[in-house]
PDB file of C-alpha atoms in Angstrom:
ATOM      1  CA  UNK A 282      75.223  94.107  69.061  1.00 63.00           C
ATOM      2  CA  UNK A 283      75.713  92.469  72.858  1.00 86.00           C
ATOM      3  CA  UNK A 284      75.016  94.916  75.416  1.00 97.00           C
ATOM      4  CA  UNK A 285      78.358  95.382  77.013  1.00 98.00           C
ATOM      5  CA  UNK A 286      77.570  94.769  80.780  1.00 98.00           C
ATOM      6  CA  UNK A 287      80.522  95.301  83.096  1.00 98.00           C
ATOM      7  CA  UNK A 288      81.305  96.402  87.401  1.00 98.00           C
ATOM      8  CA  UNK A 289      82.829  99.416  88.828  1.00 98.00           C
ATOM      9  CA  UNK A 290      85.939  98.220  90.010  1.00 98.00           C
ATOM     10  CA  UNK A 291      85.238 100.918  92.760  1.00 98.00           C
ATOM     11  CA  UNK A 292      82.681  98.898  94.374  1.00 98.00           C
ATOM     12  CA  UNK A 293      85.546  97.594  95.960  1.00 98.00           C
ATOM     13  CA  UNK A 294      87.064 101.137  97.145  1.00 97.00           C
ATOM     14  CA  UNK A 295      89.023 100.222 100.128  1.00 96.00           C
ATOM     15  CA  UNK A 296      89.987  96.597  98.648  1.00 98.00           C
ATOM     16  CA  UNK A 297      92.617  95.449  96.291  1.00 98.00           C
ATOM     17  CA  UNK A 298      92.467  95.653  92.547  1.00 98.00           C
ATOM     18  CA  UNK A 299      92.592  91.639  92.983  1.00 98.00           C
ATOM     19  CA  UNK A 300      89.909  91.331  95.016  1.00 98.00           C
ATOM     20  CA  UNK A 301      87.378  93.404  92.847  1.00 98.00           C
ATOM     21  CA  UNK A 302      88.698  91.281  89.832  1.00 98.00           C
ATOM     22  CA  UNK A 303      87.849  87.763  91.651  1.00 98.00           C
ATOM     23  CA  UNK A 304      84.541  89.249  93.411  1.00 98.00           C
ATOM     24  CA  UNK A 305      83.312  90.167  90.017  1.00 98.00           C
ATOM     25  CA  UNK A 306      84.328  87.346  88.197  1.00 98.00           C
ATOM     26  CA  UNK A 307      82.777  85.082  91.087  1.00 98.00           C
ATOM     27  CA  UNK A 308      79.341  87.236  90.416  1.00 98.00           C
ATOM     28  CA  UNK A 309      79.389  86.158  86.860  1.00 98.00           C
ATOM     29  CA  UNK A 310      81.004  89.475  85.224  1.00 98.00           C
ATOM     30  CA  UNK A 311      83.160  89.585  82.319  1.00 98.00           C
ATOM     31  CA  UNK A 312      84.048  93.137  81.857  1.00 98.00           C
ATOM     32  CA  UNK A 313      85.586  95.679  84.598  1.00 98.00           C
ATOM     33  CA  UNK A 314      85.402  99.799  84.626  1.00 98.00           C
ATOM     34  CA  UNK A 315      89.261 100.233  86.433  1.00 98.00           C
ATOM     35  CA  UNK A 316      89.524 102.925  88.351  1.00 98.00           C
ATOM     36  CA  UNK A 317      92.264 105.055  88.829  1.00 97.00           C
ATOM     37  CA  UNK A 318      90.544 107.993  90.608  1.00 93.00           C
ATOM     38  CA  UNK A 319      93.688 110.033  92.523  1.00 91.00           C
ATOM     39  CA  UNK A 320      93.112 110.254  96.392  1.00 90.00           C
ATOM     40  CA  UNK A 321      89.971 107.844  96.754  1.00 93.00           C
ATOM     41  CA  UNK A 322      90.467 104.229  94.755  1.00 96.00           C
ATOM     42  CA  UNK A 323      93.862 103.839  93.130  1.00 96.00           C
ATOM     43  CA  UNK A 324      93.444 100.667  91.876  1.00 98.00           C
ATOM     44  CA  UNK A 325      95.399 101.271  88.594  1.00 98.00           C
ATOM     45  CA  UNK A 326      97.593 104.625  88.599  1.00 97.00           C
ATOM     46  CA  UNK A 327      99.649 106.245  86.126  1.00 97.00           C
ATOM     47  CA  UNK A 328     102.349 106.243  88.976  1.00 96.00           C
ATOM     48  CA  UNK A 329     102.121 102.873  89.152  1.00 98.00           C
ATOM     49  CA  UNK A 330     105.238 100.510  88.350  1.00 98.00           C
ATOM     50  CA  UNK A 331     105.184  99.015  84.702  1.00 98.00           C
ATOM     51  CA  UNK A 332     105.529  95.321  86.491  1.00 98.00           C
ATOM     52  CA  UNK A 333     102.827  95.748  89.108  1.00 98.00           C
ATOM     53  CA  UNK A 334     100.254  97.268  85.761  1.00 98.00           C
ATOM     54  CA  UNK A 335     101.312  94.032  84.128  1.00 98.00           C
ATOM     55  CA  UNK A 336     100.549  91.952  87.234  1.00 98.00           C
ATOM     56  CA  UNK A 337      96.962  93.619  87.118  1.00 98.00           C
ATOM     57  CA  UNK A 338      96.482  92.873  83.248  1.00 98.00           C
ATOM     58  CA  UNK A 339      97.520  89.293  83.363  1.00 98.00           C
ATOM     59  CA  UNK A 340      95.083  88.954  86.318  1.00 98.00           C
ATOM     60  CA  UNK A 341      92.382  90.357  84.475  1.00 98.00           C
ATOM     61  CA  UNK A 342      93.444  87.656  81.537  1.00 98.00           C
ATOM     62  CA  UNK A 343      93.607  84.798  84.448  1.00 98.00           C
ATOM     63  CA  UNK A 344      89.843  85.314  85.395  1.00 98.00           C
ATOM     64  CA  UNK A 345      88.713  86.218  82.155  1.00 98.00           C
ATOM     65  CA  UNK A 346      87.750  89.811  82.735  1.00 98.00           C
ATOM     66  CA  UNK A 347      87.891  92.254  80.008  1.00 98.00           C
ATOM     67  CA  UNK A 348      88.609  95.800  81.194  1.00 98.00           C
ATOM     68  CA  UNK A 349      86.787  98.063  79.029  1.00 98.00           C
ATOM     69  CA  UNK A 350      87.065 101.011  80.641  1.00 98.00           C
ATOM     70  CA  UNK A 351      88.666 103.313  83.039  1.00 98.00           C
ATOM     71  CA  UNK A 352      87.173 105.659  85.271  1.00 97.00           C
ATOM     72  CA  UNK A 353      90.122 108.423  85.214  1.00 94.00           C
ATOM     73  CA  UNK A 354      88.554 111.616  87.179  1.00 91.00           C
ATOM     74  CA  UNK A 355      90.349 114.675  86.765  1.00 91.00           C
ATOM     75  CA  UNK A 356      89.328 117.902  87.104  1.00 89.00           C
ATOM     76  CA  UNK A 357      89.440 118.383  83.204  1.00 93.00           C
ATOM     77  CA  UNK A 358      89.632 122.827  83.177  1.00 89.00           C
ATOM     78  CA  UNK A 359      92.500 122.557  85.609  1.00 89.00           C
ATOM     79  CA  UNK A 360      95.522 123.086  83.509  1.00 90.00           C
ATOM     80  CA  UNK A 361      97.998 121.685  86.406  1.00 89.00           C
ATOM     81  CA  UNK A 362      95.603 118.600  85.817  1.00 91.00           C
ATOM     82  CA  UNK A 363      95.948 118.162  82.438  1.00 93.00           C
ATOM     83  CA  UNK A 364      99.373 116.180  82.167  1.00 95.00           C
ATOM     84  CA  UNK A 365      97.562 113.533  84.625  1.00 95.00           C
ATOM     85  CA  UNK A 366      94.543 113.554  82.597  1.00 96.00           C
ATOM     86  CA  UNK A 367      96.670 112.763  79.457  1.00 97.00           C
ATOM     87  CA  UNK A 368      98.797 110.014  80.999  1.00 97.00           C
ATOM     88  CA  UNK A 369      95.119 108.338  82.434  1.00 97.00           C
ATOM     89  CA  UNK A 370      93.967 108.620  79.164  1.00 98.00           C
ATOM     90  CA  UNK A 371      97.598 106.424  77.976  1.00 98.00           C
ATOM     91  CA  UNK A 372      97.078 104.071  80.826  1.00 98.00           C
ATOM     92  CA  UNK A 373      93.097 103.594  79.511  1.00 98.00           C
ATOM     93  CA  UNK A 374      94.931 102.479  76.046  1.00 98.00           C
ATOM     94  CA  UNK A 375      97.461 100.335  77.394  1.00 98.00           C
ATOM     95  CA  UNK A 376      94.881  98.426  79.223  1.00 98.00           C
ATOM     96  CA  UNK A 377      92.291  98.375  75.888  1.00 98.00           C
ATOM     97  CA  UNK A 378      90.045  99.934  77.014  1.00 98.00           C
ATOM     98  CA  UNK A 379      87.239 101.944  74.512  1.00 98.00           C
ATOM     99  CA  UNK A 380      86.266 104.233  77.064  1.00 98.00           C
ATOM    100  CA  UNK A 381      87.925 106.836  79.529  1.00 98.00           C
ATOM    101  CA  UNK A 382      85.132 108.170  82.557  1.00 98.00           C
ATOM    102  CA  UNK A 383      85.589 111.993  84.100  1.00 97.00           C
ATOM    103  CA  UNK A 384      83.392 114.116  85.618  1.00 94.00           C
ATOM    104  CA  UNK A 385      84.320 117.667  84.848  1.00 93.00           C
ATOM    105  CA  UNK A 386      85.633 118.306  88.224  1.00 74.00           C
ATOM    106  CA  UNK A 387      87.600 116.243  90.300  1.00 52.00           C
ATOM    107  CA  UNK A 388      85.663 113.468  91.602  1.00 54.00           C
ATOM    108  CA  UNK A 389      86.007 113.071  95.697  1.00 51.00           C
ATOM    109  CA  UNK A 390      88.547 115.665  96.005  1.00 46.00           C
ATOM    110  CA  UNK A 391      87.250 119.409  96.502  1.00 49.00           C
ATOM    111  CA  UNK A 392      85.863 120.765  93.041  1.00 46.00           C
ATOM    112  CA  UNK A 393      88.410 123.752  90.909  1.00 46.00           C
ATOM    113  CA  UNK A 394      86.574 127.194  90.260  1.00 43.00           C
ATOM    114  CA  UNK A 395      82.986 127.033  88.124  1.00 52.00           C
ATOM    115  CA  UNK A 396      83.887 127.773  84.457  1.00 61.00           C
ATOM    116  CA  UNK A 397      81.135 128.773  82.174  1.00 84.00           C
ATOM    117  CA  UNK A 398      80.404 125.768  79.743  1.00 90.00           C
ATOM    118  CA  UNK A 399      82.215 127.398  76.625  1.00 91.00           C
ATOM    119  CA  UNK A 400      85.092 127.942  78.833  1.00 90.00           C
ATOM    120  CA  UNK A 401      84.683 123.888  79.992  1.00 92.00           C
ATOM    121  CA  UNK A 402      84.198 122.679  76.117  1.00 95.00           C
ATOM    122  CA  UNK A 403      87.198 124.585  75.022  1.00 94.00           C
ATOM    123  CA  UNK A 404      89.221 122.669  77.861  1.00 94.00           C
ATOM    124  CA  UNK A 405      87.635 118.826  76.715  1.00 96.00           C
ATOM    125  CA  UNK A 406      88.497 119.596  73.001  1.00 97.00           C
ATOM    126  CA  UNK A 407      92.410 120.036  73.762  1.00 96.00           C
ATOM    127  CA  UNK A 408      91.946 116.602  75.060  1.00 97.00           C
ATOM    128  CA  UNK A 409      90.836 115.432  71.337  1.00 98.00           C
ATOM    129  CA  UNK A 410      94.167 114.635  69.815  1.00 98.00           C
ATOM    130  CA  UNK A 411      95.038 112.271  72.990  1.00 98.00           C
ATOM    131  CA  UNK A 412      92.078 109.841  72.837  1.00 98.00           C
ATOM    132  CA  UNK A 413      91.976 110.254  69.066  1.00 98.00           C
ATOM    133  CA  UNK A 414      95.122 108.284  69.305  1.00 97.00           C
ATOM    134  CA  UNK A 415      94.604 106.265  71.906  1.00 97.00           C
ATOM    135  CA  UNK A 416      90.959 105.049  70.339  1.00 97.00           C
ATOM    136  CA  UNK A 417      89.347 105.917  73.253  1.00 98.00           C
ATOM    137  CA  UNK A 418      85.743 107.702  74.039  1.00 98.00           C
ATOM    138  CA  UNK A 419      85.525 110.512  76.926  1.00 98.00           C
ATOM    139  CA  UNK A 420      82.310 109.918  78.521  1.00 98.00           C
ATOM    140  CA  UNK A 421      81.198 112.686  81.047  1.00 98.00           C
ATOM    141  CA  UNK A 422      79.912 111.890  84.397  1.00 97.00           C
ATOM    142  CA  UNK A 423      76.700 113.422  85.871  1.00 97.00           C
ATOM    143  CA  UNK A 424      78.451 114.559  88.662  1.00 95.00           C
ATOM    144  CA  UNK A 425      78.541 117.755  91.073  1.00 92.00           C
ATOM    145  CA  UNK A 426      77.915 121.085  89.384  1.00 90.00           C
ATOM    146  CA  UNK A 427      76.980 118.973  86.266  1.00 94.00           C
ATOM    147  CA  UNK A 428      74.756 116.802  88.119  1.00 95.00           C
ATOM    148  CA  UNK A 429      71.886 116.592  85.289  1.00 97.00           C
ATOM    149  CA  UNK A 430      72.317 115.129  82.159  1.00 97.00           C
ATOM    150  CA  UNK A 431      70.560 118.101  80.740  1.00 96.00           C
ATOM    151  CA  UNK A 432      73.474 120.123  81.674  1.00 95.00           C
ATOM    152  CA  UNK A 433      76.337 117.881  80.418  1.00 97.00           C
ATOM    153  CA  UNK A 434      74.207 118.137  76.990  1.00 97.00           C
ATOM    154  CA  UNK A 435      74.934 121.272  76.747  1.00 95.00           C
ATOM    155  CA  UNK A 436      78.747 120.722  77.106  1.00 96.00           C
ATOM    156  CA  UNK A 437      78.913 117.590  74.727  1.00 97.00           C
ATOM    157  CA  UNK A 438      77.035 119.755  71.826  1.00 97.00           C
ATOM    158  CA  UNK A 439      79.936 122.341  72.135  1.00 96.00           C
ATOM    159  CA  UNK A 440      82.610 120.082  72.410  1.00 97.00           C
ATOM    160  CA  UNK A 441      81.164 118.783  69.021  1.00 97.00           C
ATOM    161  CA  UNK A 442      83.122 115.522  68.740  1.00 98.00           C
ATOM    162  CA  UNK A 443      81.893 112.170  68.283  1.00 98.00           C
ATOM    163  CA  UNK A 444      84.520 111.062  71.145  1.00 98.00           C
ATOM    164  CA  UNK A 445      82.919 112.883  73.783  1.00 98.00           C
ATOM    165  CA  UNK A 446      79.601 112.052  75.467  1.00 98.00           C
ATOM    166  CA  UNK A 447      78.106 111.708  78.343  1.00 98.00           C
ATOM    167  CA  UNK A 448      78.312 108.989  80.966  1.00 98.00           C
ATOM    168  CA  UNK A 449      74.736 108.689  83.019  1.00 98.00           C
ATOM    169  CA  UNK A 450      75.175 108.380  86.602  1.00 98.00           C
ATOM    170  CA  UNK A 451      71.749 106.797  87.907  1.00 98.00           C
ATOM    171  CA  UNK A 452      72.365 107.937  91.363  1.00 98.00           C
ATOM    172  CA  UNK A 453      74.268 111.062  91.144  1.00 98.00           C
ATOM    173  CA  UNK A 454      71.575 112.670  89.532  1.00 98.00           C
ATOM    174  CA  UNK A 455      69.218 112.126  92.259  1.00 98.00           C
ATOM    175  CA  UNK A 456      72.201 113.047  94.971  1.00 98.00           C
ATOM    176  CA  UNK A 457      73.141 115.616  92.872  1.00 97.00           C
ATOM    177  CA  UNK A 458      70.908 117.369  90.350  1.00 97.00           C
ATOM    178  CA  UNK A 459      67.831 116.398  92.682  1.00 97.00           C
ATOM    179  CA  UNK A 460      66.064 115.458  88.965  1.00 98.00           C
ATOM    180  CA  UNK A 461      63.914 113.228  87.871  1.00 98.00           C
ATOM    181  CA  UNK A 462      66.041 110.511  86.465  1.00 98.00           C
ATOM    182  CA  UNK A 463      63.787 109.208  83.477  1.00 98.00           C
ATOM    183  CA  UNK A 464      62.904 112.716  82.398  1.00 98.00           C
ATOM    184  CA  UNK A 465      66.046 113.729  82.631  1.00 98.00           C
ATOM    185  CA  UNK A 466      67.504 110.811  80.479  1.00 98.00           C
ATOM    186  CA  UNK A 467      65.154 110.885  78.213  1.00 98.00           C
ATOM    187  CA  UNK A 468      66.502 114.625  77.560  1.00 97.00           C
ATOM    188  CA  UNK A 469      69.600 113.768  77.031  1.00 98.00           C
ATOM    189  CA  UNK A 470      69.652 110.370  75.644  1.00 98.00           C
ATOM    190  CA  UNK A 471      70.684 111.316  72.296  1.00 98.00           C
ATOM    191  CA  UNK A 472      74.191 111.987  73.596  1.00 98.00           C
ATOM    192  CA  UNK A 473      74.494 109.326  76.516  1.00 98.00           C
ATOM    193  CA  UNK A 474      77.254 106.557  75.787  1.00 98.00           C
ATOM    194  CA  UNK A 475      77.699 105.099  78.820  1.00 98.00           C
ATOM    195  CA  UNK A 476      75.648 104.456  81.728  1.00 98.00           C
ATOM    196  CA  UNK A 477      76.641 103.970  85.809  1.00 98.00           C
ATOM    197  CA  UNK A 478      74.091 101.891  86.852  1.00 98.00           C
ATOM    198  CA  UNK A 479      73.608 103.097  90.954  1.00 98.00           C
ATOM    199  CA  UNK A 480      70.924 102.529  92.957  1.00 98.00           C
ATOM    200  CA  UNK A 481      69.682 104.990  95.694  1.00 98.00           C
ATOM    201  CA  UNK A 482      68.053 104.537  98.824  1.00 98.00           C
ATOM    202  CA  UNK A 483      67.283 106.949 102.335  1.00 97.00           C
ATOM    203  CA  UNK A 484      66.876 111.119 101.845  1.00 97.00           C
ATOM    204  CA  UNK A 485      68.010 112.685  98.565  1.00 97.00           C
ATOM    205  CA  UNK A 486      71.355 113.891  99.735  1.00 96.00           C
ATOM    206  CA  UNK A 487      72.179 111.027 101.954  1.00 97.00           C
ATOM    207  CA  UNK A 488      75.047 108.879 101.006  1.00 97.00           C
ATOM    208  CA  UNK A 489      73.660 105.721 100.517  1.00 98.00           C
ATOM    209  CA  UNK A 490      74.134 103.675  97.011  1.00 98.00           C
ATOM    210  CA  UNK A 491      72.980  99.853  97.441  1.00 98.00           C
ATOM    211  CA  UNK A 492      73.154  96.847  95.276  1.00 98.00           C
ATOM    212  CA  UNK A 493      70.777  97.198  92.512  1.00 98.00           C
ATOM    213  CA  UNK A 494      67.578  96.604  93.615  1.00 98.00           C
ATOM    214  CA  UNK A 495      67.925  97.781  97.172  1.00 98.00           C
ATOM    215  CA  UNK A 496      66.919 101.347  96.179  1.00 98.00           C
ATOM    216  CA  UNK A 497      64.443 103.531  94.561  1.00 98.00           C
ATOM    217  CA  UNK A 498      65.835 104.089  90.914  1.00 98.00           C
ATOM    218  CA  UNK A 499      63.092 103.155  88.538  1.00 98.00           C
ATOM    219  CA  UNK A 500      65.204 100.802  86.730  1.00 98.00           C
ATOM    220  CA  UNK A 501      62.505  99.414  84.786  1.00 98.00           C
ATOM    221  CA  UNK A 502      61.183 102.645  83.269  1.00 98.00           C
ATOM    222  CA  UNK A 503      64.952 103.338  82.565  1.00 98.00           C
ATOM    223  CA  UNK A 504      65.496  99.973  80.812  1.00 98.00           C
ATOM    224  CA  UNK A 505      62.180 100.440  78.760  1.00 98.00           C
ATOM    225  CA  UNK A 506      63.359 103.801  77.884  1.00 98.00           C
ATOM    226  CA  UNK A 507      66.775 102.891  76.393  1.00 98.00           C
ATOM    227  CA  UNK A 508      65.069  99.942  74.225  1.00 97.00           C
ATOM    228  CA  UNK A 509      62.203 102.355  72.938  1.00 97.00           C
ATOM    229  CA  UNK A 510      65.486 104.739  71.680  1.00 97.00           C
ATOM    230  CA  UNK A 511      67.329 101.644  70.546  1.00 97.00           C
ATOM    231  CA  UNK A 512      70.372 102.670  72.723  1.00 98.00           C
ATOM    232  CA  UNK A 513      72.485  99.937  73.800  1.00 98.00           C
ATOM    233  CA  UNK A 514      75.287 101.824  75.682  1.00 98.00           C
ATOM    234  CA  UNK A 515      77.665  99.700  77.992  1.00 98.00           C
ATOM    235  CA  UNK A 516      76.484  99.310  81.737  1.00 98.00           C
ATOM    236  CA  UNK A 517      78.893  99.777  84.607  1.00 98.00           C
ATOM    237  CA  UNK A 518      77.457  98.551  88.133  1.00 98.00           C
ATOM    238  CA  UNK A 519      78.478 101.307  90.304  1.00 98.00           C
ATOM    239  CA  UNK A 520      77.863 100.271  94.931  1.00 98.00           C
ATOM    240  CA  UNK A 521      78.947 103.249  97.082  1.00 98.00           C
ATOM    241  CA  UNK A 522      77.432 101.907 100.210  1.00 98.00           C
ATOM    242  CA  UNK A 523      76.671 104.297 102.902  1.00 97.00           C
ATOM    243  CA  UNK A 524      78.955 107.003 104.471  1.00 95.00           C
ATOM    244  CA  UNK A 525      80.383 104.168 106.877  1.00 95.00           C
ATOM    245  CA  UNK A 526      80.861 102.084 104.258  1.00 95.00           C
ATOM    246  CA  UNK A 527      80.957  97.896 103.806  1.00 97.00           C
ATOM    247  CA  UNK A 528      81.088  96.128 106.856  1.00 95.00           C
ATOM    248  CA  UNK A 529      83.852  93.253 105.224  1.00 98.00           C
ATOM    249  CA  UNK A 530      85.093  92.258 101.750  1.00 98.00           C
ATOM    250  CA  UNK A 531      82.189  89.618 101.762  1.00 98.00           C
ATOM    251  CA  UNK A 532      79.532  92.246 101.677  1.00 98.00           C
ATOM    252  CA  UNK A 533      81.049  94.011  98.966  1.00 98.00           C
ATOM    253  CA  UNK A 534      80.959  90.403  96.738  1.00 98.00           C
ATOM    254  CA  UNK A 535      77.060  90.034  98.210  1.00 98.00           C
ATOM    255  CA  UNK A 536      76.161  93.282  97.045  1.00 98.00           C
ATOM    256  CA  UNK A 537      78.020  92.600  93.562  1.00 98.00           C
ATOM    257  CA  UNK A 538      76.650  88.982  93.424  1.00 98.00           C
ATOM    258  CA  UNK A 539      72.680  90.609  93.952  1.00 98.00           C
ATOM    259  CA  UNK A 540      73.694  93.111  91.511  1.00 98.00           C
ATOM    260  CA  UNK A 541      74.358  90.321  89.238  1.00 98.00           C
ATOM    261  CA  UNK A 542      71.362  88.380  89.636  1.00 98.00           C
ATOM    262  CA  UNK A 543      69.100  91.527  89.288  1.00 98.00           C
ATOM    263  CA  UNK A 544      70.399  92.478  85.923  1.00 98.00           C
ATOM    264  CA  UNK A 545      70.068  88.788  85.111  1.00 98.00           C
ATOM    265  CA  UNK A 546      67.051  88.770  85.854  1.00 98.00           C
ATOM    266  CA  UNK A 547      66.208  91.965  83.720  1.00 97.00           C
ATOM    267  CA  UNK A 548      66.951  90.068  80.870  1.00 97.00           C
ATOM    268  CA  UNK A 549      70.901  91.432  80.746  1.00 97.00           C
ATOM    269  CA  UNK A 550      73.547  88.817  80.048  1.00 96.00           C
ATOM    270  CA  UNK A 551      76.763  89.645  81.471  1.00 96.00           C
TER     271      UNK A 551
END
């Protein structure tokens, strides 16, 4: 089976929905991660008008971009969150997509209480009836708290369900689990769906997520590693930029457009 090989429509945080769509395309993309992260990139919302979410499809259609999935971050053992989490998981379906992203606590917005992992399983399996209908998979983020994959294994093998795993951040679990990101994957590769590819560059906890290729991710060792476990996961290209962020919408295609070429020339179609 093709290696599904999409972009982070939140390479483009700051930008339009169009221009991440026409950037990508440009780069040679032909699936999109939407995101629809509340209080950092709204790109696609729940909130959103049924007209303007139709506008957005039928663009995707125009430039021949299939939106796969939808990075949807709530914090998932926040019951005043749930409702939002449930109508991101609808707006993942109505867009087709076969995967729904969350880290366990809100992403960019300031993280609810710790909750022991049984108490955080027991929250993800009332989610199960939702994407059950929807046809959708919940992959976890490496992310914050959870920022290992080892410790998002531990979660996924409570949950028990074959529609949630656990979606491997490259970067966040340098800048935030401070592991090493081959051992660690290796750990937990058995229950890894879906993969953020981010590069990393300057001091561990700097904010600082290049194109691919501009960092110090051991890509190669990583790519090695999921052919040696025959895992063919979907990619997302995840750029962050640094803490000031892209200079212009024209770095942000650069960056996607080297992004492109390096996965090209890993032997990746797109």
């Amino acid at each position: 089976m093709k290696r599904i090989v999409g972009v982070n429509s939140n390479c483009y945080h700051g930008y339009s929905i169009e221009d991440a769509i026409r950037g990508a395309a440009e780069a040679g993309f032909h699936y999109m991660e939407l995101t629809a992260t509340k209080g950092w990139t709204e790109h696609v919302f729940p909130d959103q008008t049924f007209r303007r979410l139709l506008e957005v499809r039928d663009r995707l259609k125009e430039y021949g971009m299939a939106p796969f999935a939808m990075s949807g971050h709530c914090s998932l053992t926040d019951e005043a969150r749930r409702e939002d989490f449930i109508a991101n998981i609808r707006l993942a379906a109505f867009f087709g997509c076969d995967y729904i992203v969350s880290s366990i606590g809100e992403a960019h917005l300031e993280d609810q209480a710790e909750a022991s992992n049984e108490t955080v399983a027991e929250h993800i399996r009332a989610f199960l009836p939702w994407l059950e209908e929807s046809g959708l998979k919940l992959v976890l983020e490496v992310h914050g708290e959870h920022g290992s994959g080892r410790s998002l294994k531990e979660i996924v093998r409570l949950v028990d369900s074959p529609l949630v795993k656990i979606n491997y951040d490259t970067a966040n679990a340098i800048f935030y689990g401070g592991v090493d990101v081959v051992r660690d994957l290796e750990e937990c590769l058995d229950q890894v769906a879906y993969m953020h590819l981010k590069d990393k560059a300057g001091e561990r906890t700097e904010w600082n997520f290049p194109a691919l290729g501009g960092g110090y991710v051991d890509f190669p060792r990583i790519f090695d590693l999921l052919k040696q476990k025959d895992n063919n996961c979907p990619f997302s290209v995840e750029i962050e930029f640094t803490k000031e962020g892209p200079g212009n919408l024209e770095e942000i295609n650069r960056a996607v457009k080297t992004s492109a070429d390096y996965l090209r020339k890993a032997g990746f179609a797109l």
